mmCIF file of C-alpha atoms and ligand atoms in Angstrom:
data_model
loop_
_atom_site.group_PDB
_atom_site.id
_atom_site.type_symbol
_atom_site.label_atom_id
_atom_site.label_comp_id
_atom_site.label_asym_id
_atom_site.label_seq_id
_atom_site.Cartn_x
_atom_site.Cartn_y
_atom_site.Cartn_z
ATOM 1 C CA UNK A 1 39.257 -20.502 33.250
ATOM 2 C CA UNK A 2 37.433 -24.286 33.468
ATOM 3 C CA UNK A 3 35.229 -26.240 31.788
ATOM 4 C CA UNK A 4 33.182 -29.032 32.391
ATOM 5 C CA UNK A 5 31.751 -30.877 29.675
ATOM 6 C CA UNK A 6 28.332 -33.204 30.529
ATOM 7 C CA UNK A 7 27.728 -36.653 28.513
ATOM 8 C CA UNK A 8 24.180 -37.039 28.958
ATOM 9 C CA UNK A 9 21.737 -39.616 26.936
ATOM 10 C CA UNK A 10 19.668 -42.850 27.957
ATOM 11 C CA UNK A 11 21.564 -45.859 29.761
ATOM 12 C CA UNK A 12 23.586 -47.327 27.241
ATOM 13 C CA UNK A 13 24.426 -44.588 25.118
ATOM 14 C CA UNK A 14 28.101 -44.845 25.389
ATOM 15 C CA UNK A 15 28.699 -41.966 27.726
ATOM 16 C CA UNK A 16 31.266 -43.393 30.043
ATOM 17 C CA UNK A 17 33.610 -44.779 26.869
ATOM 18 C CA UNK A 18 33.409 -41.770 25.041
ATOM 19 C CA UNK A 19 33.968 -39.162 28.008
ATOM 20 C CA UNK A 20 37.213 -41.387 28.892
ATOM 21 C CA UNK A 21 38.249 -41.193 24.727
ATOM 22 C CA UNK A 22 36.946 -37.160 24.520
ATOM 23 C CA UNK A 23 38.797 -36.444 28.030
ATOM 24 C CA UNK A 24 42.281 -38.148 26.916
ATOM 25 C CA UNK A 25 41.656 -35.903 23.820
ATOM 26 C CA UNK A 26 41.451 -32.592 25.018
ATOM 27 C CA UNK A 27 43.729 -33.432 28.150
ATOM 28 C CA UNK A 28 41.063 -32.849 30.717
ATOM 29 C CA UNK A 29 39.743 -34.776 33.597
ATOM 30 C CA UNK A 30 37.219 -37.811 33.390
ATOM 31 C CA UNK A 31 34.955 -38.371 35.931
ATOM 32 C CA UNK A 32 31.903 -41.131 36.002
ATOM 33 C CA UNK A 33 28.812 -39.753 38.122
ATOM 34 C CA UNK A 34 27.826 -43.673 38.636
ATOM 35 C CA UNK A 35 31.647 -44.594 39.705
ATOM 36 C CA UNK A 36 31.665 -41.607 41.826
ATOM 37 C CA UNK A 37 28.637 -41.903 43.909
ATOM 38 C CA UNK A 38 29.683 -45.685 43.997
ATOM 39 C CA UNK A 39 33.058 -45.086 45.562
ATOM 40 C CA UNK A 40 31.721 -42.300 48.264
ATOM 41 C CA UNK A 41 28.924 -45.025 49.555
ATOM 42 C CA UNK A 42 31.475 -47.956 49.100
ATOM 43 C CA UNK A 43 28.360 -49.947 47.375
ATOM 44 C CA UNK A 44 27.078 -50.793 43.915
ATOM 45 C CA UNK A 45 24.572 -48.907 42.189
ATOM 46 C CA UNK A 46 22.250 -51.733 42.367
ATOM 47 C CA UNK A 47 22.465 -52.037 46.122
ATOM 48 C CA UNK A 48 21.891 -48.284 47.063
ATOM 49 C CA UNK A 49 18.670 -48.582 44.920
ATOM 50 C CA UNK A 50 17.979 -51.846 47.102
ATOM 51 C CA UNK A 51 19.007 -50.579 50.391
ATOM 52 C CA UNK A 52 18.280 -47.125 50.427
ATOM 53 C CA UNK A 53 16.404 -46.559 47.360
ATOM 54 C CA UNK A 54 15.836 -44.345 43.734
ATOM 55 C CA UNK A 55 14.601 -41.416 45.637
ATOM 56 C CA UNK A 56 18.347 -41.519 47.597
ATOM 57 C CA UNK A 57 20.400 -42.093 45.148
ATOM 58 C CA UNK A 58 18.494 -39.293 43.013
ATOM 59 C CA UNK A 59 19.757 -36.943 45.946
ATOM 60 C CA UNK A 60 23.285 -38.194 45.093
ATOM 61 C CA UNK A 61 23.997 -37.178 41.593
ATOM 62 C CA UNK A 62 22.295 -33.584 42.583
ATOM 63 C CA UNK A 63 24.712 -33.572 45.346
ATOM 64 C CA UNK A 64 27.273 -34.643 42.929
ATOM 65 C CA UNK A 65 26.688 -31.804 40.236
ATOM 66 C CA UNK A 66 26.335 -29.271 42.749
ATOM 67 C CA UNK A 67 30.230 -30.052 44.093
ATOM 68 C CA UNK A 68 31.378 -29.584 40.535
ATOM 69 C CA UNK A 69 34.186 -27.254 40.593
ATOM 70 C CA UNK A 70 33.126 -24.942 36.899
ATOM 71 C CA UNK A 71 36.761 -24.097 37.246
ATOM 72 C CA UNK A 72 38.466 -27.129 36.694
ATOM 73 C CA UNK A 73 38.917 -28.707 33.263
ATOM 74 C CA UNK A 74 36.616 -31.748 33.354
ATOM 75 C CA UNK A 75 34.314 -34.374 31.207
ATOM 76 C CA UNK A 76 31.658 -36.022 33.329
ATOM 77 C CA UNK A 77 29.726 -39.495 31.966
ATOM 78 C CA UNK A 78 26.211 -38.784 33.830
ATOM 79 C CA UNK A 79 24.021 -41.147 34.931
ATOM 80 C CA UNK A 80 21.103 -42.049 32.797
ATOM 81 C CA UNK A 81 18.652 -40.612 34.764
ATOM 82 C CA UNK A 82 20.676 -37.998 36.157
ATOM 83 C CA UNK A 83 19.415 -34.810 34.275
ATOM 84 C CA UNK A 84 15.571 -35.700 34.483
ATOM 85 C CA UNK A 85 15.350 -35.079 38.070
ATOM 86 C CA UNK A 86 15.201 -32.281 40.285
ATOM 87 C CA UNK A 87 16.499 -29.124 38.426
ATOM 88 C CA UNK A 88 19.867 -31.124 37.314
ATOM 89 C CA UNK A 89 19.522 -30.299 33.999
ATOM 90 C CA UNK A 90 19.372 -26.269 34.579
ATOM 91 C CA UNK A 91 22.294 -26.975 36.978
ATOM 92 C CA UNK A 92 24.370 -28.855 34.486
ATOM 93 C CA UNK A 93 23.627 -26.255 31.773
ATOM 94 C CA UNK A 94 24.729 -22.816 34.397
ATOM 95 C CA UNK A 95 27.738 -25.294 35.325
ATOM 96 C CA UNK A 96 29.391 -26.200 31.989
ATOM 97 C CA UNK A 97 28.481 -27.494 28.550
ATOM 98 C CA UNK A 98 26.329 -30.410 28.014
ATOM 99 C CA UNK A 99 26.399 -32.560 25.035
ATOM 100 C CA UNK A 100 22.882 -35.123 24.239
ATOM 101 C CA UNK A 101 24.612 -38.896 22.736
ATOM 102 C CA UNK A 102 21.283 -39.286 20.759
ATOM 103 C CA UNK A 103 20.680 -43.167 19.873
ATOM 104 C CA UNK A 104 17.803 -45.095 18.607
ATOM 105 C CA UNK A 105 16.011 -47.299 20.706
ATOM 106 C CA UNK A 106 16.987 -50.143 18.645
ATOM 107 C CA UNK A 107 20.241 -49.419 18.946
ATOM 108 C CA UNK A 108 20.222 -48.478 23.202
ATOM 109 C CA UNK A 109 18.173 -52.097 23.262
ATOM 110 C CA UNK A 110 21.011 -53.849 21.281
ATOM 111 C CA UNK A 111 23.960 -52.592 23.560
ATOM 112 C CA UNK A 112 21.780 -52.648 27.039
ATOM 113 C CA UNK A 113 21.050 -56.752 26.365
ATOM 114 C CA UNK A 114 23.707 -57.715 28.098
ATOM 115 C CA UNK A 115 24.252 -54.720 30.663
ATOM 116 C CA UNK A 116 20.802 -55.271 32.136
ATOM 117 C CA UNK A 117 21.940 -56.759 35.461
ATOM 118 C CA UNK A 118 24.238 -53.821 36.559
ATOM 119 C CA UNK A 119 21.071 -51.134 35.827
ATOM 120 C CA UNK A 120 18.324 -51.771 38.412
ATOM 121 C CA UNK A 121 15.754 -50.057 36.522
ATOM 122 C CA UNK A 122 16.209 -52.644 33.414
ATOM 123 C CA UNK A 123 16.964 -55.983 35.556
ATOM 124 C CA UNK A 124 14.173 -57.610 35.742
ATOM 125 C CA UNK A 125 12.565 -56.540 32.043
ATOM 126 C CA UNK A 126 12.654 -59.615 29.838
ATOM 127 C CA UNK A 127 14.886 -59.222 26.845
ATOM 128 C CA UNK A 128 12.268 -59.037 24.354
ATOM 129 C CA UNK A 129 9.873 -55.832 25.956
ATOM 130 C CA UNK A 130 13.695 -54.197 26.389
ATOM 131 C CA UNK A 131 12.527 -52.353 23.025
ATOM 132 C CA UNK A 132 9.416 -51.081 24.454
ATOM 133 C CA UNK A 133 10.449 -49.986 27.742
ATOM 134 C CA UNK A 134 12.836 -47.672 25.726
ATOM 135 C CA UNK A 135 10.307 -46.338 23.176
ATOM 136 C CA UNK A 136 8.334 -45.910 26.636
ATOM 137 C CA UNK A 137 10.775 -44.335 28.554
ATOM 138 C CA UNK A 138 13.448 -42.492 25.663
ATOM 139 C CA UNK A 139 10.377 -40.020 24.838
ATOM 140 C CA UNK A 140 9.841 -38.800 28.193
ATOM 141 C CA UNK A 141 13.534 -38.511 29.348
ATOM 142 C CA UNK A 142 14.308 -36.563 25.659
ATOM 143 C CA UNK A 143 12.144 -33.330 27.469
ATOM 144 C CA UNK A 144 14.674 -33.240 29.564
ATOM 145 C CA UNK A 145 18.153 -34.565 27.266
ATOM 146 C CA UNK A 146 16.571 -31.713 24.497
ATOM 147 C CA UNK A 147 17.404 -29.055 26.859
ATOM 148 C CA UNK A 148 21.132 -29.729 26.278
ATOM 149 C CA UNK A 149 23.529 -27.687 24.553
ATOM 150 C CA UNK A 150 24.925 -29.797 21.977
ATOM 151 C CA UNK A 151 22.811 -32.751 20.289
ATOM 152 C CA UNK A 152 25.169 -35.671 18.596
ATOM 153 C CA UNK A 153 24.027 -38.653 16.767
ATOM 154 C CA UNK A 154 25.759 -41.658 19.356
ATOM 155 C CA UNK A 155 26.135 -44.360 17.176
ATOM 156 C CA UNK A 156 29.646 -44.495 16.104
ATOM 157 C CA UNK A 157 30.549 -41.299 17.231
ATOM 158 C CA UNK A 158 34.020 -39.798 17.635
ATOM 159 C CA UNK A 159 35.589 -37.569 20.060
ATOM 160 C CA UNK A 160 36.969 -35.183 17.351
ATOM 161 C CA UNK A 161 33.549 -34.478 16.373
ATOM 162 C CA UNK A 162 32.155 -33.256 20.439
ATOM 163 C CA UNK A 163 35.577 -31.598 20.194
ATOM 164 C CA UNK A 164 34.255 -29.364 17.152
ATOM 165 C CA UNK A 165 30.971 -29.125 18.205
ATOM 166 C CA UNK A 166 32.108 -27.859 21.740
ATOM 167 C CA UNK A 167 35.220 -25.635 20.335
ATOM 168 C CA UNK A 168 33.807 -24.846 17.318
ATOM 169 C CA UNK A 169 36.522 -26.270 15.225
ATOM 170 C CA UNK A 170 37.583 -29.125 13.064
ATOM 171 C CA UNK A 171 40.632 -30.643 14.757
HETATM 172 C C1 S3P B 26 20.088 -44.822 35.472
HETATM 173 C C2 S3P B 26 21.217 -44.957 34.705
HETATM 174 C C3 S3P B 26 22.461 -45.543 35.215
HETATM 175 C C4 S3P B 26 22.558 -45.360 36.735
HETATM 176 C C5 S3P B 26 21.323 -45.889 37.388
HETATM 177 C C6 S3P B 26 20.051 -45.195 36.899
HETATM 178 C C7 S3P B 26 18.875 -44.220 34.852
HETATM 179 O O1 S3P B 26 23.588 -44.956 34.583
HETATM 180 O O2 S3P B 26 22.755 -44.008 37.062
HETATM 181 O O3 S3P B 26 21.265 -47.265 37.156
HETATM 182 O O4 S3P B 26 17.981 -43.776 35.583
HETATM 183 O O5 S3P B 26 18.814 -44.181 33.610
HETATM 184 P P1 S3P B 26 24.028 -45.276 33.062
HETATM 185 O O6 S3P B 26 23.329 -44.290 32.181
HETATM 186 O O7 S3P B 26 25.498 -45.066 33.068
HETATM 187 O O8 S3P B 26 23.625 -46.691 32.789
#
């Protein structure tokens, strides 16, 4: 029998380092939803929301979780947006487990500073209304990130500790 464990949270939680960290751990498979859809369309994220759109590349990552093999022992860094759309969050939760990185705005606006160009929702948002486009936006998005199985505070979290909430054990 499989698993497949979901990072979800805002852009800039940490998903992506901590799936790779949490995957070595347990000896499963890593895969990014971003670096995934990236590689099948051979373009950035940025330029399939310029060329073809949010409303496409929203079709992607369903695409992507519906593919998901629940049989094969995997961690998956989602997108940002990815379980707010569509019924992706019900999906993820049928497929496999999926864990919430819960941060404070401050703390998303901090680390997203200097990753704004690579996110084409956050490009063109001067540094200083960063703050408020996440106390906007985090409040909305957390109907759908609430849904998920396990809730972890993100800021200096460790992989040990999604292993026990997951497993149910102290390692
Ligand atoms: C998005 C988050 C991004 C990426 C895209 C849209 C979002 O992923 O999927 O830019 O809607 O929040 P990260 O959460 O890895 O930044």
């Amino acid at each position: 029998m499989g698993m497949i464990i979901f990072l979800i949270g805002f852009m800039g939680s940490g998903k992506s380092t901590l799936g790779k960290r949490l995957a070595r751990r347990i000896d499963f498979e890593f895969r990014d939803m971003d670096h995934c859809i990236e590689q099948e369309l051979k373009m950035t994220i940025p330029e399939i929301f310029s060329t073809k759109g949010e409303a496409y590349f929203r079709s992607l990552e369903t695409s992507f979780i519906n593919t998901l093999d629940p049989e094969k022992n995997q961690v998956i860094a989602t997108g940002g947006g990815a379980p707010c759309f569509g019924q992706n969050m019900y999906l993820m939760n049928e497929k496999g487990v999926t864990v919430y990185l819960r941060l404070s705005p401050a703390s998303l606006a901090g680390r997203l500073l200097k990753a704004r160009n690579v996110r084409p929702l956050i490009t063109t948002i001067p540094p200083e209304e960063l703050i408020k486009y996440i106390e906007r936006k985090l409040p909305e998005r957390e109907v759908f990130y609430n849904k998920a199985r396990c809730i972890i505070k993100g800021e200096n979290v460790k992989s040990a500790h999604v292993v026990s909430l997951v497993f149910g054990k102290e390692e």
